[in-house]
Coordinates of C-alpha atoms in Angstrom, one line a residue:
X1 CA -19.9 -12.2 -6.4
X2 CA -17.9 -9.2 -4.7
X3 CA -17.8 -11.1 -1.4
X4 CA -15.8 -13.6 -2.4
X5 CA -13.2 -11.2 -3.0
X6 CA -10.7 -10.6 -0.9
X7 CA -9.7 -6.8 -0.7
X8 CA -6.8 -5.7 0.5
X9 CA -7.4 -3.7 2.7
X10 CA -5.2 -2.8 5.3
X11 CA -2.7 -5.5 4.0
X12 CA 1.1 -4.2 3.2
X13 CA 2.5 -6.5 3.5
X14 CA 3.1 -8.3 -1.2
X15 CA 4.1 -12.5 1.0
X16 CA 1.3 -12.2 3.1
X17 CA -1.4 -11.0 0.5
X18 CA -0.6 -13.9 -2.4
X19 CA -0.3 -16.2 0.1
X20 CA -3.8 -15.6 1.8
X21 CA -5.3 -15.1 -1.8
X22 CA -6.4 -11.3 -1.7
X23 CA -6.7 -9.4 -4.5
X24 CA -3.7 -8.0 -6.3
X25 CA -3.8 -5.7 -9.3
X26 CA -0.6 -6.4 -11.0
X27 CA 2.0 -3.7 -10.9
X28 CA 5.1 -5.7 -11.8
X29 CA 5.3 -4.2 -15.3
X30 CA 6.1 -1.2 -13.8
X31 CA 8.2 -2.8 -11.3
X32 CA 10.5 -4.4 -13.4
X33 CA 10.8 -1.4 -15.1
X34 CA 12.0 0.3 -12.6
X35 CA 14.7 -2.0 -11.7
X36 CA 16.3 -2.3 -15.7
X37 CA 16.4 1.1 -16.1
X38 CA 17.8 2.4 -13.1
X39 CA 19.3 2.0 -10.0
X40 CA 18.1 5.2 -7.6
X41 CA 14.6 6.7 -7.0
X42 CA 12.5 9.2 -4.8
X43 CA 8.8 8.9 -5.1
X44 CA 6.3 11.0 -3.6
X45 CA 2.2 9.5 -3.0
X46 CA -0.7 10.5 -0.7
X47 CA -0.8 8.1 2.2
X48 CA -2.5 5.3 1.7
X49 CA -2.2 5.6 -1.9
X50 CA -0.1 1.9 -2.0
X51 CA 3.7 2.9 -1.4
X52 CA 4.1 0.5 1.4
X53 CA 2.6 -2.3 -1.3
X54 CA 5.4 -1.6 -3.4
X55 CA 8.2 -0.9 -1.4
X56 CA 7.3 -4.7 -0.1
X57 CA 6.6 -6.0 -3.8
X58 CA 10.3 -5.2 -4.4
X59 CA 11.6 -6.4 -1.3
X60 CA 10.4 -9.7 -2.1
X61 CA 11.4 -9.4 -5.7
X62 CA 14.9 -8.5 -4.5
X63 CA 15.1 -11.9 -1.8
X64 CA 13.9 -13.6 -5.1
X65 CA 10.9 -15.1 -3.6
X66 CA 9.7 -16.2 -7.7
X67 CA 6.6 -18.7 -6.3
X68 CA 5.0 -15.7 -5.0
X69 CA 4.8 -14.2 -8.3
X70 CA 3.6 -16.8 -10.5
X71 CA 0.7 -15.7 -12.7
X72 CA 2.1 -12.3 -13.2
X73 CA 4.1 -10.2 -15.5
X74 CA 7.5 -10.2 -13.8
X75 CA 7.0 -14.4 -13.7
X76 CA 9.8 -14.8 -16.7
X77 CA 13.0 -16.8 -17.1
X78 CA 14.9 -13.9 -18.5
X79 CA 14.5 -12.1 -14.9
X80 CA 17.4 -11.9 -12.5
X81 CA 15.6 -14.3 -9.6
X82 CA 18.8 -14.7 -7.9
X83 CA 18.4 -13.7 -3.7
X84 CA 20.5 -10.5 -3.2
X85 CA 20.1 -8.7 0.5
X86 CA 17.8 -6.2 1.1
X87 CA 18.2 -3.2 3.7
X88 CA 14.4 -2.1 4.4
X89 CA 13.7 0.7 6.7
X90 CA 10.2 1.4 7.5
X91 CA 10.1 4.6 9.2
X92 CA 5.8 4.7 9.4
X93 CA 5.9 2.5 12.4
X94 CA 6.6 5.3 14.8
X95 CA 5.8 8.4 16.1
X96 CA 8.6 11.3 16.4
X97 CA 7.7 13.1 18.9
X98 CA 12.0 13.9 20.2
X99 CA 15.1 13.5 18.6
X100 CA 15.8 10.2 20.7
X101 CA 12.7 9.3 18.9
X102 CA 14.7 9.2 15.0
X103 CA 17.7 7.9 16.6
X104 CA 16.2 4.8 18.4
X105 CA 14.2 3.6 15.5
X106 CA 17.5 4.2 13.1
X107 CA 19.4 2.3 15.8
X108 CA 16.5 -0.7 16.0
X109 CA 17.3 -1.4 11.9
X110 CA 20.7 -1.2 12.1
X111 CA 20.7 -3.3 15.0
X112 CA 18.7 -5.7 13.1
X113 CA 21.0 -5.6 9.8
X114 CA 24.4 -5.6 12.1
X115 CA 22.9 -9.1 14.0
X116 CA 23.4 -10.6 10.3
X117 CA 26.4 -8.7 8.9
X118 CA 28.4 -7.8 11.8
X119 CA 29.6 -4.6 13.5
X120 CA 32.9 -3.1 14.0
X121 CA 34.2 -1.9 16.5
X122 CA 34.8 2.0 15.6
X123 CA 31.1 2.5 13.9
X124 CA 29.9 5.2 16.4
X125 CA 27.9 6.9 14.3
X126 CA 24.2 6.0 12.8
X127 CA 26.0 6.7 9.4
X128 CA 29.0 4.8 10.0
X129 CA 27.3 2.2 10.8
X130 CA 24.7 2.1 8.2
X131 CA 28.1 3.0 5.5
X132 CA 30.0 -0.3 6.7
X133 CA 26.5 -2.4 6.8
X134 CA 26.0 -1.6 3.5
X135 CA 29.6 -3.1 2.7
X136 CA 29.4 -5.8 4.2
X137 CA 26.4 -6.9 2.9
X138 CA 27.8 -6.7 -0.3
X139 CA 30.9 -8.9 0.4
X140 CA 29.4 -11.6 2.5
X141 CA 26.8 -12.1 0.1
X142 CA 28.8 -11.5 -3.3
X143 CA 25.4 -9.8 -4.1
X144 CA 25.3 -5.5 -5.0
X145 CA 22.1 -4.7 -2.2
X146 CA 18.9 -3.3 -2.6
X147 CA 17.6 -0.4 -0.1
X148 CA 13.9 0.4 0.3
X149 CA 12.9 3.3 2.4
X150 CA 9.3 3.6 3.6
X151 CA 8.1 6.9 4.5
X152 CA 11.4 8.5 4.7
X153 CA 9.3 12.3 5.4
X154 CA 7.2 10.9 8.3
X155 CA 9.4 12.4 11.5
X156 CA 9.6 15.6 9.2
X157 CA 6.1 16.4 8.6
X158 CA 5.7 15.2 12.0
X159 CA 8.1 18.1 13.2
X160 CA 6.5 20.7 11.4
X161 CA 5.9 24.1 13.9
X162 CA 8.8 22.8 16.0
X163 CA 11.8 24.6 14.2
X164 CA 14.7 23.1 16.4
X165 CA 13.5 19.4 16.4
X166 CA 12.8 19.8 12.1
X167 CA 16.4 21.1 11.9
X168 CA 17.6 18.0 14.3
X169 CA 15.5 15.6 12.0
X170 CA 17.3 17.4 8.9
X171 CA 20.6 17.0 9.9
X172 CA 20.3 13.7 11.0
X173 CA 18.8 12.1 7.7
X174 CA 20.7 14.3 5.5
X175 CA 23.8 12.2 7.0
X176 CA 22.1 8.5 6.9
X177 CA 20.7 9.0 3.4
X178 CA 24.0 10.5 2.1
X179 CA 25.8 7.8 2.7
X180 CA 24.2 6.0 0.2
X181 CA 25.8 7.6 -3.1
X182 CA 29.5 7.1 -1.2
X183 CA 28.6 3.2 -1.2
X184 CA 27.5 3.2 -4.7
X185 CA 29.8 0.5 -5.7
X186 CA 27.5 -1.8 -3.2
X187 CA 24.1 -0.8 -4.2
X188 CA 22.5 -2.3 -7.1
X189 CA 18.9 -0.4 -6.5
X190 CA 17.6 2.0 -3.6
X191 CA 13.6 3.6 -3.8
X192 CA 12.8 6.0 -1.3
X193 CA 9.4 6.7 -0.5
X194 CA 7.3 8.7 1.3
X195 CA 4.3 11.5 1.4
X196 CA 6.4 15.2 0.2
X197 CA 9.7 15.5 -1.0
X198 CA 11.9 18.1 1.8
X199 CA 14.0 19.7 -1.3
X200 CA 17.1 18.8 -2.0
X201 CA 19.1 21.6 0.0
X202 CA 17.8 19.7 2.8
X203 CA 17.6 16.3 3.3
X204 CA 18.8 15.2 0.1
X205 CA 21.5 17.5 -0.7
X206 CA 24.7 14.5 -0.2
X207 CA 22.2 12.1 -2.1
X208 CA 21.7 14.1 -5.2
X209 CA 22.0 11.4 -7.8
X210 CA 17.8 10.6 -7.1
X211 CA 15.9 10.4 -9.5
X212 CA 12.5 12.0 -8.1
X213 CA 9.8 9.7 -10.4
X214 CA 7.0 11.5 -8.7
X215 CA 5.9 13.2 -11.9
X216 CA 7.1 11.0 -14.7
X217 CA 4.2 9.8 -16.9
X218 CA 5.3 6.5 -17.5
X219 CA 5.2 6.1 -13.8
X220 CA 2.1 7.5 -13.0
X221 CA 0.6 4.0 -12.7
X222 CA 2.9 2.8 -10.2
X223 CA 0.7 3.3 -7.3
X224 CA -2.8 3.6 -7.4
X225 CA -5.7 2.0 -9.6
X226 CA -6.7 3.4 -12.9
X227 CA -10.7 3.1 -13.9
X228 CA -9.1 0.3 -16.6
X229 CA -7.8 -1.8 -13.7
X230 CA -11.7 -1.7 -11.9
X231 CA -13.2 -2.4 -15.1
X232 CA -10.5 -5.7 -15.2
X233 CA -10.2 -6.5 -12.0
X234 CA -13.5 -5.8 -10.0
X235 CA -16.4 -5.1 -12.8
X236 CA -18.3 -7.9 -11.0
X237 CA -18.1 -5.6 -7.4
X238 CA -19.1 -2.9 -9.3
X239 CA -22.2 -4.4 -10.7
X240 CA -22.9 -5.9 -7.2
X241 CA -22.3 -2.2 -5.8
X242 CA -25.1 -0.7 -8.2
X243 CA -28.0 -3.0 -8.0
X244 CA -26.8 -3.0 -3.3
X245 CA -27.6 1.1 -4.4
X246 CA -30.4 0.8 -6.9
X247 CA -27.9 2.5 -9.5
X248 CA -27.4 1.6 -13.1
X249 CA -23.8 0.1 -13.2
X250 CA -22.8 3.1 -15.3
X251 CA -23.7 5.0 -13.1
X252 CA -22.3 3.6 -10.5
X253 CA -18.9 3.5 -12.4
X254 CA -19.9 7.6 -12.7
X255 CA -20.3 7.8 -8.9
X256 CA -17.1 5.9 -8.4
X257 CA -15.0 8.7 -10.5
X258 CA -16.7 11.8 -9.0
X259 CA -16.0 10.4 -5.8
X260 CA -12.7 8.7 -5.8
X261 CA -10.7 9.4 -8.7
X262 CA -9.1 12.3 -10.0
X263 CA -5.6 12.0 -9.2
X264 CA -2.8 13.4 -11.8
X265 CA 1.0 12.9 -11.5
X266 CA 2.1 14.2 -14.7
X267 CA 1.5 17.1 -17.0
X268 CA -0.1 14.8 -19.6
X269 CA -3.9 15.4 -20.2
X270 CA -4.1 12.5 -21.9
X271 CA -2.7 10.3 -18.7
X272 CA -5.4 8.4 -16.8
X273 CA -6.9 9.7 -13.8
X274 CA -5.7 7.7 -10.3
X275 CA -8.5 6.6 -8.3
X276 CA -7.3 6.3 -4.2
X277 CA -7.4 2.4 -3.7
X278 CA -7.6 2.4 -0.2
X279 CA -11.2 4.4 -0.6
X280 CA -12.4 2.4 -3.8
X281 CA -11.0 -0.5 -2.5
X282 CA -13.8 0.0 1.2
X283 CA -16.6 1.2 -1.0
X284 CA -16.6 -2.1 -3.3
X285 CA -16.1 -4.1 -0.4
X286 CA -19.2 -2.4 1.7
X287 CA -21.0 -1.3 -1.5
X288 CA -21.5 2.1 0.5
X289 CA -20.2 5.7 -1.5
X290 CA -18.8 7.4 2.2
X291 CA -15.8 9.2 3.2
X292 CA -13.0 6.3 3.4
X293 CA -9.4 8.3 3.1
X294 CA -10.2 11.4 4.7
X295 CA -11.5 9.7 7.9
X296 CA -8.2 7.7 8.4
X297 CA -5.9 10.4 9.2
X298 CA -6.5 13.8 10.6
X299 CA -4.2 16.0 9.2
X300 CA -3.1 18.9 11.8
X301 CA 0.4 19.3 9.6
X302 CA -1.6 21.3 6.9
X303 CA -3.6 23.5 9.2
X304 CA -0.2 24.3 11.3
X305 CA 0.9 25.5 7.3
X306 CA -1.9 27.2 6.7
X307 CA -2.4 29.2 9.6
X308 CA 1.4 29.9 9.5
X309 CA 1.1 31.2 6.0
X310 CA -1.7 33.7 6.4
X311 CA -3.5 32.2 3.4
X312 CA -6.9 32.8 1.9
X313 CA -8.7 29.4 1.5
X314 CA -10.2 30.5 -2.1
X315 CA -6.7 30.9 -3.4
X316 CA -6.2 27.1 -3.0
X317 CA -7.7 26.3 -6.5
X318 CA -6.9 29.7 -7.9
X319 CA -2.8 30.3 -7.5
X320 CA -0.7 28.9 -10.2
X321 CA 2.3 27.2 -9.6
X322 CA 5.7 26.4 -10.9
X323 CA 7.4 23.0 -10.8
X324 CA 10.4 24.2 -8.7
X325 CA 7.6 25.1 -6.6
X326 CA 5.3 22.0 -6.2
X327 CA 9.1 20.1 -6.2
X328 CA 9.9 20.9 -2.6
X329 CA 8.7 22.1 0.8
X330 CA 11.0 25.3 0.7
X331 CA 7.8 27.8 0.6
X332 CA 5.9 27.0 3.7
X333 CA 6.5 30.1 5.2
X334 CA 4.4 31.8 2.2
X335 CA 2.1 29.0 0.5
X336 CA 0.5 25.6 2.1
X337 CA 0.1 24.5 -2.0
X338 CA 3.1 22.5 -2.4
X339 CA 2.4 19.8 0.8
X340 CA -1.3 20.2 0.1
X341 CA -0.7 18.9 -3.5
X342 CA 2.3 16.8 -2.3
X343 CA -0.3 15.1 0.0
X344 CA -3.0 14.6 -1.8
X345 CA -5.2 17.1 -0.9
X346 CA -4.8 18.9 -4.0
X347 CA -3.7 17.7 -7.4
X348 CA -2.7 18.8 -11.3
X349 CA -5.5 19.9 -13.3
X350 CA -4.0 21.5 -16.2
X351 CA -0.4 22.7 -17.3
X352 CA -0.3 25.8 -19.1
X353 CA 3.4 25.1 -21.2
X354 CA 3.6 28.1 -22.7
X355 CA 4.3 29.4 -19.5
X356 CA 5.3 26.4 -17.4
X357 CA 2.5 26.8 -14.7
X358 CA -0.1 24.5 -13.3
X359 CA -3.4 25.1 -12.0
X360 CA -4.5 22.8 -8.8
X361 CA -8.0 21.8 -7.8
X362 CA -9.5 19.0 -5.4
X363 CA -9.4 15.7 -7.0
X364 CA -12.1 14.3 -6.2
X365 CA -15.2 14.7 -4.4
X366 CA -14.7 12.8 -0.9
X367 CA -11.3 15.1 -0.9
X368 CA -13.0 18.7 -1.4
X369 CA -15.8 17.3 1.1
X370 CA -14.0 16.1 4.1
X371 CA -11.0 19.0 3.8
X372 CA -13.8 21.4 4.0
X373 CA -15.4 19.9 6.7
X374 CA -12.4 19.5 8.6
X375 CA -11.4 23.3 8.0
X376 CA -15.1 24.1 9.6
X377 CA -14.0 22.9 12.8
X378 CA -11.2 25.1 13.5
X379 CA -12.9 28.3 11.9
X380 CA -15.6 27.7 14.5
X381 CA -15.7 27.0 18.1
X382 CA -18.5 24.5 17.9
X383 CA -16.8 21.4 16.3
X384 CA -19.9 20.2 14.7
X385 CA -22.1 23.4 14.2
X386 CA -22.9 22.8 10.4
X387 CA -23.9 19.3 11.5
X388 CA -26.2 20.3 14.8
X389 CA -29.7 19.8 15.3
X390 CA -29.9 23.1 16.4
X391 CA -31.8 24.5 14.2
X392 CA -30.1 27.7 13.5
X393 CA -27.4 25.5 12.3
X394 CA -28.9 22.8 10.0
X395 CA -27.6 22.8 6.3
X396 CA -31.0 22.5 5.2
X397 CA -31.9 26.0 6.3
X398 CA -29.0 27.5 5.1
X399 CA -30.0 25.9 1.7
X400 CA -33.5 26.1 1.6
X401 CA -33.2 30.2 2.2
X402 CA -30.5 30.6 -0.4
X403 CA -32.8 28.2 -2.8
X404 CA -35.6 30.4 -2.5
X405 CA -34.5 33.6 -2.0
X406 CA -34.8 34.5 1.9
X407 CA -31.5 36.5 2.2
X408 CA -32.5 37.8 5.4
X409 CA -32.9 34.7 7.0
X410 CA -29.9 33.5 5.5
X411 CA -27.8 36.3 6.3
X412 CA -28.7 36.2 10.1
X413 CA -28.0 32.4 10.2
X414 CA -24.8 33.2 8.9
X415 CA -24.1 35.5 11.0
X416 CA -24.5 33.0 13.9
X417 CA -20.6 31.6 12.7
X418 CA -19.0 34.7 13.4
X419 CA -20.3 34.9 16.5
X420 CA -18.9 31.8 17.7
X421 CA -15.8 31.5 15.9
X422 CA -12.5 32.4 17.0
X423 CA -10.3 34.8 14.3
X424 CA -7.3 34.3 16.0
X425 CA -7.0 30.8 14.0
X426 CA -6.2 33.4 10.6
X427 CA -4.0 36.0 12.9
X428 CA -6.2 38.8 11.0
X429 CA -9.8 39.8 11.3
X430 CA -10.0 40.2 7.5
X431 CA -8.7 37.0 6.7
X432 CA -10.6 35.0 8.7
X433 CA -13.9 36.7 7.6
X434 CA -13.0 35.1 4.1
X435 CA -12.0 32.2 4.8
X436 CA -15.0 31.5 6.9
X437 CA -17.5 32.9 3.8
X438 CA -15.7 30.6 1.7
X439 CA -15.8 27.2 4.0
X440 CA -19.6 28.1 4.6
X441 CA -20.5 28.8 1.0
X442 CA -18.8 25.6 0.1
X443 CA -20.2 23.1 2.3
X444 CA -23.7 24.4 1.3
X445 CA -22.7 22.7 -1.8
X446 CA -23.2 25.7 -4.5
X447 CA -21.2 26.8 -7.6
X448 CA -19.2 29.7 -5.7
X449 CA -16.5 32.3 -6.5
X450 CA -15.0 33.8 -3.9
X451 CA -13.4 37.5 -5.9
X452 CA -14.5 36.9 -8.7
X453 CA -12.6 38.7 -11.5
X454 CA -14.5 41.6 -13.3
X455 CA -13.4 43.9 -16.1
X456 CA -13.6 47.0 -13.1
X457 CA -12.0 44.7 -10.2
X458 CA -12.8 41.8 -7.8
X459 CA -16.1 40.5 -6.7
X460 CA -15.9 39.2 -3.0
X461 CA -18.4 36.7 -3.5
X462 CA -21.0 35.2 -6.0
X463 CA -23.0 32.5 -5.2
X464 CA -25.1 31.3 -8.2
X465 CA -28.3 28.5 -7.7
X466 CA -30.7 27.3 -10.6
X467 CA -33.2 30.4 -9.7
X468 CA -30.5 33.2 -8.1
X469 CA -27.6 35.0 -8.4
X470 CA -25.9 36.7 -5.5
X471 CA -23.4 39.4 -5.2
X472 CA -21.6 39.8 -2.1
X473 CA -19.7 42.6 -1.1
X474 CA -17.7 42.6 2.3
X475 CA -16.6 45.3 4.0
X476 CA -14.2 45.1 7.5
X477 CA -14.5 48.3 9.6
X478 CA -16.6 50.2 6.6
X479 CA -19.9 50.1 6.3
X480 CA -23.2 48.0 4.5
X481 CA -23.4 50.7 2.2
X482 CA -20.4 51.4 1.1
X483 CA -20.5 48.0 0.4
X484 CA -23.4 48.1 -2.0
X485 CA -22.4 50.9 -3.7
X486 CA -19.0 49.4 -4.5
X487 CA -21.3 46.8 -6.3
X488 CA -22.7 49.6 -7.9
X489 CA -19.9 52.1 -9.4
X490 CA -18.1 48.9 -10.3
X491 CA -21.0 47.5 -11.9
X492 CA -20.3 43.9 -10.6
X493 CA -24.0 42.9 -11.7
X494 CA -22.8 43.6 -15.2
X495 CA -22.4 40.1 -16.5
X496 CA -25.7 38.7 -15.1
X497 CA -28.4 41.2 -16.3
X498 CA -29.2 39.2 -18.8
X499 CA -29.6 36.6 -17.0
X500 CA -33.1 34.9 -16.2
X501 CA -32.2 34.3 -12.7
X502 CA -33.3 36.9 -10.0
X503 CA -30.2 38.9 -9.4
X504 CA -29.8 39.4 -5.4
X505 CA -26.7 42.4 -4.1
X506 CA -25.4 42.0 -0.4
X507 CA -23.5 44.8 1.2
X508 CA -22.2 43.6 4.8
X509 CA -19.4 45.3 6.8
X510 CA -17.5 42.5 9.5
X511 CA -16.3 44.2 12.7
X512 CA -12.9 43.6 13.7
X513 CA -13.7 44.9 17.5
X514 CA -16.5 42.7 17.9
X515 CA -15.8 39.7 15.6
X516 CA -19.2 39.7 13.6
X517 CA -21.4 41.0 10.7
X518 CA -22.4 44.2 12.2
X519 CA -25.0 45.0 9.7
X520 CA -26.2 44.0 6.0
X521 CA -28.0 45.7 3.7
X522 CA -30.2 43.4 0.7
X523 CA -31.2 45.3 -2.4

């Protein structure tokens, strides 16, 4: 039965889950793998994705703690089990909010680390210090070290809209993680972790011998749980989850994938899709298909970026984009796409080699859903207005007039969002107008392209049910008509007239001045 398993959940800590006896799908292939065939690695995971998990898996590997892996691949005789000391610096348990803040929890560790291999006297420095602890853990021990760095981005993303305190953060990592490749001679293995990788003219310019694993296929596995590892590990939840739901079990298995799965961290199509654990992980353990990930953290960082880039929501799944490109954080002044994809939020859906390009989409469905959602509540005053009982704002108007065919009703429901939303969140009148037509459009659910591509130039809008099609053209500062006869001399309609769905043309014209559809004309 599921509930006799014991999930995970909220456990980080590899000691403490085999000796309570929860669950633990066996990464230690992958682990010893990484420690025989090299010694220095970055890699990048949405939170909650099971970094933690395996920076602590190695630490204990490392201290040689053998009895807590018996039963699983890395339990061998022809292993190096011999204790060696491990530097681990967790840098999640905090919140950056000043400079002191970096400083103090840099000086807690070493602190910690100095208490067992002493301190000279002329380490002033947090680099000095964390250069000659290094050392000396080496030659007290006899032992080359291991250092494990968990969330090593945190006080950066946290810093993000505050200019001076990112540069402070910059400089003083850039100096504590650099000291590493002068101390090479005492490191036998380092694995930094963390959310986005700051590029490497930044933070890791003095520690350029990383090697960033993010994207390698044979490491795609390393975090995560692929649909093979359910199947293994948990088939018996899944069953328990279906017949809990009144759901065949493949279909449950199908609800799982739409909902959870989806991640890709290499350019192979053939690579496995990631499910997020910590949300598969809650919904076999409460049987339930909900939001799990999204409602753990809020994440302000990404609205700060896109507001700060000017950027048009449909573009999100549209832009392609380079591997120098998704590689580092360099472009946040022009496009929120590499932290939305380094985070999670986004993820590879196809790689065009020819030209070296990827295209982006939401992986999954409880992604697209809550990042949606949570973009509503900024592009409208009222927090929760798709979700109100008023009844000017229920979804199941919107819907119902769209499904059968009341545009005018639908149009002045709409209409409602302008008038209570604030455009100052886009900077431009024009922009926010979109983006709001887009977040709307999309949490009703439908199949919808926000300028669409014609062979005479770019639809604003087309929405598309089982019995309509819609054409929307949007004017700012024009008029309704202009607006439908764009549709016209451009002959958007083309590719639906033969079509058996009614075919439905909107002209509307937004006013800047007044912050709202100021008319609409249906034909």
């Amino acid at each position: 039965m599921a509930t006799e398993t014991k999930y995970p959940i909220g456990v980080q800590e590899f000691e403490s889950l085999r000796n309570e006896g929860y669950l633990y799908i066996d990464k230690t292939q992958l682990v010893l793998k990484l420690v025989e065939e090299g010694r220095y690695y970055f890699l990048s995971r949405p939170r909650r994705f099971g970094k933690s998990m395996l920076i602590s898996t190695l630490k204990a590997y490392f201290e040689g703690k053998r009895s807590l892996f018996k039963g699983l691949y890395i339990d061998r005789d022809d292993v190096d089990w011999e204790p060696r000391p491990v530097l681990h610096l967790d840098l999640n348990a905090e919140k950056f909010v000043s400079a002191g803040s970096l400083e103090k929890i840099l000086h807690d560790n070493l602190s910690i680390w100095e208490s067992i291999y002493g301190r000279g006297t002329q380490e002033d420095s947090l680099s000095l210090r964390f250069k000659h602890v290094i050392a000396r853990a080496h030659e007290q021990s006899g032992r080359t070290i291991a250092i494990l760095v968990d969330e090593y981005d945190k006080p950066l993303l946290q810093a993000i809209g505050k200019p001076e305190l990112l540069e402070d953060y910059r400089a003083t990592l850039k100096a504590f993680y650099g000291v590493m490749k002068s101390s090479d001679a005492h490191i036998k293995f380092a694995l930094l972790t963390g959310v986005t990788k700051f590029s490497k003219v930044s933070v890791f310019s003095d520690l350029n011998n990383l090697k960033d694993i993010s994207m390698t296929g044979r490491y795609q596995e390393i975090c995560g749980i692929t649909e093979q590892e359910i199947r293994d590990n948990l088939h018996h939840a899944v069953v328990e989850m279906a017949a809990v739901n009144s759901m065949s079990v493949d279909g449950c298995y199908s609800e799982l994938k739409r909902m959870y799965d989806g991640y890709r961290f290499t350019e192979d199509d053939n690579a496995p899709g990631m499910y997020n654990p910590f949300s598969v992980l809650n919904a076999l353990q409460d049987s339930r298909f909900k939001s799990y990930w999204f409602e753990t953290g809020t994440p302000d960082f990404l609205l700060k970026v896109i507001k700060q880039c000017r950027y048009r929501l449909d573009n999100l799944t549209q832009d392609p984009v380079t591997p120098d490109l998704l590689g580092g954080l360099d472009a946040l002044n022009t496009t929120p796409l590499p932290l939305l994809f380094q985070s999670g939020y986004l993820t590879l859906k196809s790689y065009d080699a020819r030209f070296k390009e990827y295209t982006l989409g939401y992986p999954n469905a409880e992604v697209e859903e809550g990042f949606v959602q949570y973009l509503s509540r900024y592009y409208t005053q009222d927090n929760d207005v798709l979700h109100s009982q008023d009844s000017r704002f229920f979804v199941g108007h919107f819907i119902r007039d769209i499904e059968t065919g009341r545009t005018e009703e639908f149009m002045q429901r709409l209409n409602t969002f302008f008038h209570d939303g604030d455009y100052q969140i886009a900077g431009k009148a024009e922009l926010y107008f979109q983006n709001v037509m887009y977040i709307v459009f999309k949490m009703l659910g439908f199949y919808t392209q926000v300028e669409r591509h014609t062979g005479n130039g770019r639809v604003d809008v087309v929405l598309q049910t089982a019995d309509y099609v819609y054409i929307f053209e949007l004017k700012l500062d024009g008029t309704a008509r202009e607006a439908l006869q764009q549709i016209e001399d451009k002959q958007y309609a083309a590719p639906f007239l033969n079509d058996s769905r009614k075919l439905i043309k909107v002209g509307a014209n937004f006013s800047s001045q007044h912050r709202y559809m100021e008319e609409w004309e249906i034909n």
